[in-house]
mmCIF file of C-alpha atoms and ligand atoms in Angstrom:
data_model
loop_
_atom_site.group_PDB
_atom_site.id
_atom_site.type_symbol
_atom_site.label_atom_id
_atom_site.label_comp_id
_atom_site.label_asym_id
_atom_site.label_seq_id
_atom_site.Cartn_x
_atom_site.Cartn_y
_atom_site.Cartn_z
ATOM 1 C CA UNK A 1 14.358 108.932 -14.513
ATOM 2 C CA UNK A 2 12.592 106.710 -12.205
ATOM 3 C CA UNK A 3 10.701 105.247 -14.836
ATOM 4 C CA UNK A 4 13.979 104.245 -16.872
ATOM 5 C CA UNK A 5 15.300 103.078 -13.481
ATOM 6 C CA UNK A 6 11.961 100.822 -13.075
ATOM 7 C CA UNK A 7 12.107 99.495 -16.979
ATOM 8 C CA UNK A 8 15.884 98.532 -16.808
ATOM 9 C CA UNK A 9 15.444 96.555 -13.576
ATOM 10 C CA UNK A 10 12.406 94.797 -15.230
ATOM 11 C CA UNK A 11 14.379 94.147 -18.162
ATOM 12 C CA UNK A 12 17.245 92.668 -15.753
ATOM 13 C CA UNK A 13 14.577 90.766 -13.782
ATOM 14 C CA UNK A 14 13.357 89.170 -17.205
ATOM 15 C CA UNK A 15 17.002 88.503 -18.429
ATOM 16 C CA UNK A 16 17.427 86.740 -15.543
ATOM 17 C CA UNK A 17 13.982 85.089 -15.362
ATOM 18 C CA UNK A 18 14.967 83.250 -18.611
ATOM 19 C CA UNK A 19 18.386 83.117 -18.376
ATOM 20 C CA UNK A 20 18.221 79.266 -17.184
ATOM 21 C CA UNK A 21 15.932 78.800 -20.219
ATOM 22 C CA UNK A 22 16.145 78.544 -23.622
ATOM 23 C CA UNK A 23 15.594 81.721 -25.764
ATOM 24 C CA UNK A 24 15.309 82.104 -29.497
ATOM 25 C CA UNK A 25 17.598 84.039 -31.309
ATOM 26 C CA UNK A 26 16.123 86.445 -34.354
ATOM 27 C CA UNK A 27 16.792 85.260 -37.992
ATOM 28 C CA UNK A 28 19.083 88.322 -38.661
ATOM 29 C CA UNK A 29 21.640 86.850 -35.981
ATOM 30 C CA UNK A 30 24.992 85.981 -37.400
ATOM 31 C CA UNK A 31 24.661 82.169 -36.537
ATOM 32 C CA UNK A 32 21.047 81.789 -37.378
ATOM 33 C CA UNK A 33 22.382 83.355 -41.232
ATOM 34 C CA UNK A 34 25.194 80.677 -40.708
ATOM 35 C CA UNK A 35 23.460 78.117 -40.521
ATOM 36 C CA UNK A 36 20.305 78.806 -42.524
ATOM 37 C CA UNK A 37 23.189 79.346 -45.621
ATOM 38 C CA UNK A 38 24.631 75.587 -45.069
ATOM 39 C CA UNK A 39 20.766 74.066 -44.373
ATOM 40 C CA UNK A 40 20.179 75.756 -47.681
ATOM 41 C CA UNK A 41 23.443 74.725 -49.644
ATOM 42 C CA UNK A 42 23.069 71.023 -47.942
ATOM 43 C CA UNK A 43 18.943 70.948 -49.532
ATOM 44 C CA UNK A 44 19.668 72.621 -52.698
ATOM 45 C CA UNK A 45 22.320 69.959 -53.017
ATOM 46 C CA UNK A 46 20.487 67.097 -52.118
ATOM 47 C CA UNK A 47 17.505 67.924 -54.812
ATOM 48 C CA UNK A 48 19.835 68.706 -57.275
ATOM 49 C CA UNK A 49 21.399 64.929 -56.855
ATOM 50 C CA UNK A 50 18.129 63.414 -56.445
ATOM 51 C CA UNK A 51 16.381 65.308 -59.497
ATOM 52 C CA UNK A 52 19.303 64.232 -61.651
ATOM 53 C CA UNK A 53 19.450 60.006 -60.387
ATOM 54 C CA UNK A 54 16.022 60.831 -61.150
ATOM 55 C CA UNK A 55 16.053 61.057 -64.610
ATOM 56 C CA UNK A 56 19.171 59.273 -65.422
ATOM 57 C CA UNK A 57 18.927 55.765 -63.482
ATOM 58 C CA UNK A 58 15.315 56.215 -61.979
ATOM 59 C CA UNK A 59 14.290 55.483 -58.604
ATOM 60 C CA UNK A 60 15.264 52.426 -57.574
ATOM 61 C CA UNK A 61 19.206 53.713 -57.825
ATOM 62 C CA UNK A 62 17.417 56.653 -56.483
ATOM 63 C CA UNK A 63 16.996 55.592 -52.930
ATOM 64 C CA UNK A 64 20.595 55.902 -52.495
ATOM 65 C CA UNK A 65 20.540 59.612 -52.959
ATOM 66 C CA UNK A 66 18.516 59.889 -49.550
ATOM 67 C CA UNK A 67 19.890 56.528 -47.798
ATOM 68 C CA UNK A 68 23.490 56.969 -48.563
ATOM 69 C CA UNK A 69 24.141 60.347 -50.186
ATOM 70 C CA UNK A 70 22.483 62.522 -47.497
ATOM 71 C CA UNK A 71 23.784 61.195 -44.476
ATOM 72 C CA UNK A 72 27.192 61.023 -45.833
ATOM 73 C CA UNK A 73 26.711 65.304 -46.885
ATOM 74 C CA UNK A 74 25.708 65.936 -43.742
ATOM 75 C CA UNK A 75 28.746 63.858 -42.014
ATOM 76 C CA UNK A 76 31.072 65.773 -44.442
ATOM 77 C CA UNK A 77 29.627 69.224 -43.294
ATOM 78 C CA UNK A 78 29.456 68.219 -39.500
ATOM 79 C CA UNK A 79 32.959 67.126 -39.374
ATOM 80 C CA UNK A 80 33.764 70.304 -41.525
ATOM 81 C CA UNK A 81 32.276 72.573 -39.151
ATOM 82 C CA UNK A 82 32.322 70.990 -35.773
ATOM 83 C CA UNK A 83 29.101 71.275 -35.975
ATOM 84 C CA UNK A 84 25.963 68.210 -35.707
ATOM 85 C CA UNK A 85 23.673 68.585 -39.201
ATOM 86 C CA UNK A 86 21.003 66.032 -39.540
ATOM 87 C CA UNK A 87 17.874 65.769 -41.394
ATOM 88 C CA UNK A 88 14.518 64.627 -39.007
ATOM 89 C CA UNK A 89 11.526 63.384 -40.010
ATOM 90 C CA UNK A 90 7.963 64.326 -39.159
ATOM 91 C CA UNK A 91 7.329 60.429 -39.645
ATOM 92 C CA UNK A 92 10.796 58.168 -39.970
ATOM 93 C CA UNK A 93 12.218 56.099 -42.484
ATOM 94 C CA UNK A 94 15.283 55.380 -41.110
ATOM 95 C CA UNK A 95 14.692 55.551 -37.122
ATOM 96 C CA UNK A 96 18.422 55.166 -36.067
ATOM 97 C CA UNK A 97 19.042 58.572 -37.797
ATOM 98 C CA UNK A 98 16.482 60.733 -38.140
ATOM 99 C CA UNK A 99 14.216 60.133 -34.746
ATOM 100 C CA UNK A 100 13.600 64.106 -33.794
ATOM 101 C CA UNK A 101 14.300 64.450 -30.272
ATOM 102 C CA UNK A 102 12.106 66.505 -27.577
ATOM 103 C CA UNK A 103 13.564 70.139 -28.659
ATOM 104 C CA UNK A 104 13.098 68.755 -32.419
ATOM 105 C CA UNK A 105 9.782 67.501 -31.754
ATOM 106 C CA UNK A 106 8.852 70.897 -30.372
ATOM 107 C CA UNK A 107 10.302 72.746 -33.409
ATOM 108 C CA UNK A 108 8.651 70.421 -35.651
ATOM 109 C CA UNK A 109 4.944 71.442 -34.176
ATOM 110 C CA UNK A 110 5.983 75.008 -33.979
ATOM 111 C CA UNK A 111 6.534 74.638 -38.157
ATOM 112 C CA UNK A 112 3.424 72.333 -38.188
ATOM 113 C CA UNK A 113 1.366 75.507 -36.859
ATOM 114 C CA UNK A 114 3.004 77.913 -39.026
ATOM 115 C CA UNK A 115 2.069 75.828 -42.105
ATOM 116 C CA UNK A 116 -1.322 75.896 -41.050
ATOM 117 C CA UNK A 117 -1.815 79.688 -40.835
ATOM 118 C CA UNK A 118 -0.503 79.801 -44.180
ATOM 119 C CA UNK A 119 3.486 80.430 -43.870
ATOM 120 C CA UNK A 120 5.656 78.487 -46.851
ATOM 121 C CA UNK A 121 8.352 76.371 -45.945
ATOM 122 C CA UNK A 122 10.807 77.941 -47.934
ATOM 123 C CA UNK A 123 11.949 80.618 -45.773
ATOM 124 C CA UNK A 124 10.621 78.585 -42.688
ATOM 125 C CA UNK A 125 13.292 77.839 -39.769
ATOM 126 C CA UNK A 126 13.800 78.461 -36.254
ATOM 127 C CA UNK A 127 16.534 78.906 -33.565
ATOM 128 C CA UNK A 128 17.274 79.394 -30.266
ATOM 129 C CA UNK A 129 20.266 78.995 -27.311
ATOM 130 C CA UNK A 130 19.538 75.807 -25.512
ATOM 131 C CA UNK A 131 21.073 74.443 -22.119
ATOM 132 C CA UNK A 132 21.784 70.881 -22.202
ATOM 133 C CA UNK A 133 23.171 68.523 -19.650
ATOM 134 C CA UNK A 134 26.616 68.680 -21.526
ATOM 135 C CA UNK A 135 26.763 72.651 -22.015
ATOM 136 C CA UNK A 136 24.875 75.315 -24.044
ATOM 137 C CA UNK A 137 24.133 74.770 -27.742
ATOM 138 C CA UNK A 138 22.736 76.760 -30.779
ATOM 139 C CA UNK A 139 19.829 75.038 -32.216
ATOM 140 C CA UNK A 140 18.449 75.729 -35.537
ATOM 141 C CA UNK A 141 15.945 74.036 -38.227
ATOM 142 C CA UNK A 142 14.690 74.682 -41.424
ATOM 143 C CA UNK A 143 11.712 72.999 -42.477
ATOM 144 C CA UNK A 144 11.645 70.530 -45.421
ATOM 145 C CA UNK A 145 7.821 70.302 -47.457
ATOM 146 C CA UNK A 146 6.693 67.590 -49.357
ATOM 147 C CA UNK A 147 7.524 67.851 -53.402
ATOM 148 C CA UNK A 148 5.876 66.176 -56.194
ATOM 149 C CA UNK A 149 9.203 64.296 -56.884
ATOM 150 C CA UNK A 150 9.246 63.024 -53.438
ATOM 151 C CA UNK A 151 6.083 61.047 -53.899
ATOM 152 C CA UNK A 152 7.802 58.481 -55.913
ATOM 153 C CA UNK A 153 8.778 57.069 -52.505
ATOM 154 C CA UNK A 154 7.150 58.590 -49.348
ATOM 155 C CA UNK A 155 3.768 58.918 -51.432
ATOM 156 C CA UNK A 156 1.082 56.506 -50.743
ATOM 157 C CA UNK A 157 0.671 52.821 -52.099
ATOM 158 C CA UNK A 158 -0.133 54.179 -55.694
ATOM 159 C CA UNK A 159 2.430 56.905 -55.922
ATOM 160 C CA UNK A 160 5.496 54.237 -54.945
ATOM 161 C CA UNK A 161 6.547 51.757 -57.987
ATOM 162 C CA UNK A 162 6.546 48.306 -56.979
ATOM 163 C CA UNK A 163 10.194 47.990 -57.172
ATOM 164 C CA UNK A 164 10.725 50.567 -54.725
ATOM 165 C CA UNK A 165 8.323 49.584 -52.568
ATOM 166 C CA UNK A 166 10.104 46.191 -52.283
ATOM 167 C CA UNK A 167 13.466 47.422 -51.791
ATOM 168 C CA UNK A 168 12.367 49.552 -49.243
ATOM 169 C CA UNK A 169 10.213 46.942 -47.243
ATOM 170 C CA UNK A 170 13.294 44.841 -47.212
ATOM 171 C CA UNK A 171 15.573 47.581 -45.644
ATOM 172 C CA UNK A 172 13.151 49.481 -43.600
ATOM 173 C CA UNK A 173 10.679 46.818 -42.038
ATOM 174 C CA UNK A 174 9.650 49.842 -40.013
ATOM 175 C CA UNK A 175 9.248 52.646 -42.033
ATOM 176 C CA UNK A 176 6.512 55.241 -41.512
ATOM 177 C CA UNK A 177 7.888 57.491 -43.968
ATOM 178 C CA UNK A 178 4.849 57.548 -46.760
ATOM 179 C CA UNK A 179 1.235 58.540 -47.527
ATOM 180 C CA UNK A 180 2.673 61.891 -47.845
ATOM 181 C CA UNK A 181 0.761 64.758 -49.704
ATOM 182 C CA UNK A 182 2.798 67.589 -51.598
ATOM 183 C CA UNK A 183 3.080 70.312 -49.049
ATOM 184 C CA UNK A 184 3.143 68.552 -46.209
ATOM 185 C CA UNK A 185 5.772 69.121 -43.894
ATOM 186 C CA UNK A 186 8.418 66.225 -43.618
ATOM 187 C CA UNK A 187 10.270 67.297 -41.477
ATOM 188 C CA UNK A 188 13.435 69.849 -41.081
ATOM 189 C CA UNK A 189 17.320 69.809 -41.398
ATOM 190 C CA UNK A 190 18.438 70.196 -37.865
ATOM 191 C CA UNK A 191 22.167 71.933 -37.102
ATOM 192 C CA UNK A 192 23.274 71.697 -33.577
ATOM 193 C CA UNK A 193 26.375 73.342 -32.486
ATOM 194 C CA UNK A 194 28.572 74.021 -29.350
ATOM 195 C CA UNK A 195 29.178 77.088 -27.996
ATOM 196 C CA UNK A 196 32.506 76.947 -28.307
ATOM 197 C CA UNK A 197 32.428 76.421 -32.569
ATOM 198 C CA UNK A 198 30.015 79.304 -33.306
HETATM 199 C C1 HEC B 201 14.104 57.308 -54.701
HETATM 200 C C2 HEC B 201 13.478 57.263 -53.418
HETATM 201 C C3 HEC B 201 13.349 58.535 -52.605
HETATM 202 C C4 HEC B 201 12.933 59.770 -53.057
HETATM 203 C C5 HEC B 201 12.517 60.173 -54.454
HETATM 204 C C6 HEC B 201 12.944 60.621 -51.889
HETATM 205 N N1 HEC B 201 13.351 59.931 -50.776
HETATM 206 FE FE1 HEC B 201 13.532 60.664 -48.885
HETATM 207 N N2 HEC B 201 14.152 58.864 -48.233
HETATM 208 C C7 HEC B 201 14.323 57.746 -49.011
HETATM 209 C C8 HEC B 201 14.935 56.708 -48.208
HETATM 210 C C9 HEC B 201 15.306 55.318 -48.695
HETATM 211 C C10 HEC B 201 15.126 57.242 -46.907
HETATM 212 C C11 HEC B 201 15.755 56.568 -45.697
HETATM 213 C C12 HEC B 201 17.163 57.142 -45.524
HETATM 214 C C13 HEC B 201 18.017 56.416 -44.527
HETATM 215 O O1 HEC B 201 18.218 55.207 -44.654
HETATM 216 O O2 HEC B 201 18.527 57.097 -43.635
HETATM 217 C C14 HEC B 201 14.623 58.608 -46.971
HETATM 218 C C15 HEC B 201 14.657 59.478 -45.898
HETATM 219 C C16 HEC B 201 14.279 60.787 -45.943
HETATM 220 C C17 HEC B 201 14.363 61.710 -44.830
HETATM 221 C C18 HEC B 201 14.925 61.411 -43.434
HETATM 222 C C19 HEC B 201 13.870 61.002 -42.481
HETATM 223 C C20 HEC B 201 13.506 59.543 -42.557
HETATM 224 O O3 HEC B 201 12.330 59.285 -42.827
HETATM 225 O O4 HEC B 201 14.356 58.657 -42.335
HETATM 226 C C21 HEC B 201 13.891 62.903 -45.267
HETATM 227 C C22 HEC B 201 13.763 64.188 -44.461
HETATM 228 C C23 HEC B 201 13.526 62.722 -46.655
HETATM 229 N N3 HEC B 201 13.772 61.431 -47.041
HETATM 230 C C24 HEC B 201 13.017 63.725 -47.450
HETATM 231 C C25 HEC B 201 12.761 63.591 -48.802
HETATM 232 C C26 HEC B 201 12.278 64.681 -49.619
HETATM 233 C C27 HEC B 201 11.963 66.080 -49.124
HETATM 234 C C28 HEC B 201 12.166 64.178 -50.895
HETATM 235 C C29 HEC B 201 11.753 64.931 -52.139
HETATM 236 C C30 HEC B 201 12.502 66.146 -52.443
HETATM 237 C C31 HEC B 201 12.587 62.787 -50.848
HETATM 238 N N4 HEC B 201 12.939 62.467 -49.563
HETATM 239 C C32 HEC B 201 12.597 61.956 -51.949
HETATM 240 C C33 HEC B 201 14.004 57.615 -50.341
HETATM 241 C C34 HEC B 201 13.605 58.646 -51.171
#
């Protein structure tokens, strides 16, 4: 009895202890399903598109698939849901859009450090309650590796067709986003949401 009094109160102290903090939430949660289903709908889609410019037009007509394509899925599935969904980069392309921020930069190591004891990026996402200055939010990633077929333009100097690699020094003067390796991690589609749309 006393002992089950003395656990309870240490298990209230801890609740408390990290209440103020942020605290992951286990895969099987409801929203950490949620949103690992439309990460997973939002990639599948994406390499489906890309795979098929691909072959059809090749990749200069390509790029659009990740310049214009993605960022207008994931506006269509954040205004959709209420919810933010935006792809990050380990190394950035496009700056303005895909610059991880601190908690992104901390998930991004955390997936970094899973790779490296082995773990495959397929199944490979995190979650967890944050406080932020404008109210609490549940923030999850899944991590996106490197594929053969995305070599073509975030590979190194040899893997990237000249007239890709023109196009894309034109429009991204600042791009970081090659000498990639296949299965390297690139980085992670990133779903933010407000309490209040769970
Ligand atoms: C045909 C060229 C092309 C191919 C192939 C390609 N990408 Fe990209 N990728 C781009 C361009 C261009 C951008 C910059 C998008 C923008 O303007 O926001 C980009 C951006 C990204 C970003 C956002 C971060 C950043 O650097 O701005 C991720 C993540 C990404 N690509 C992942 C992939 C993955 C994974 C593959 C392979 C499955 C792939 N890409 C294949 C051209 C390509």
């Amino acid at each position: 009895m006393l002992l089950k009094a003395g656990i309870s109160t240490l298990v209230l102290s801890l609740g408390m202890t990290f209440a103020n903090m942020s605290s992951s939430v286990a895969d099987s949660s409801p929203q950490h399903q949620a949103a690992a289903k439309t990460s997973q709908e939002f990639v599948q889609q994406l390499g489906r598109t890309m795979k098929a410019e691909m072959k059809s037009n090749g990749p200069v007509v390509a790029i659009k698939v990740c310049s214009e394509m993605s960022p207008k899925m994931a506006g269509d599935i954040s205004r959709q849901k209420g919810w933010k969904v935006t792809r990050v980069g380990t190394r950035v392309r496009n700056p303005m859009l895909a610059t991880p921020d601190a908690w992104e930069q901390k998930v991004l190591a955390q997936f970094q450090a899973r790779a490296n004891s082995g773990e495959s990026f397929q199944n490979m996402a995190y979650s967890e309650w944050v406080d932020e200055p404008n109210g609490k939010h549940f923030r999850f990633m899944k991590a996106i590796g490197v594929k053969p077929g995305c070599l073509t333009c975030h590979g190194s100097q040899s893997d990237i067709p000249e007239a890709v690699k023109s196009i894309l020094r034109e429009r991204y003067p600042h791009d970081q986003a090659t000498d990639y390796k296949v299965g390297d991690l690139r980085g992670a589609v990133s779903i933010k949401q407000p309490s209040n749309k769970m």
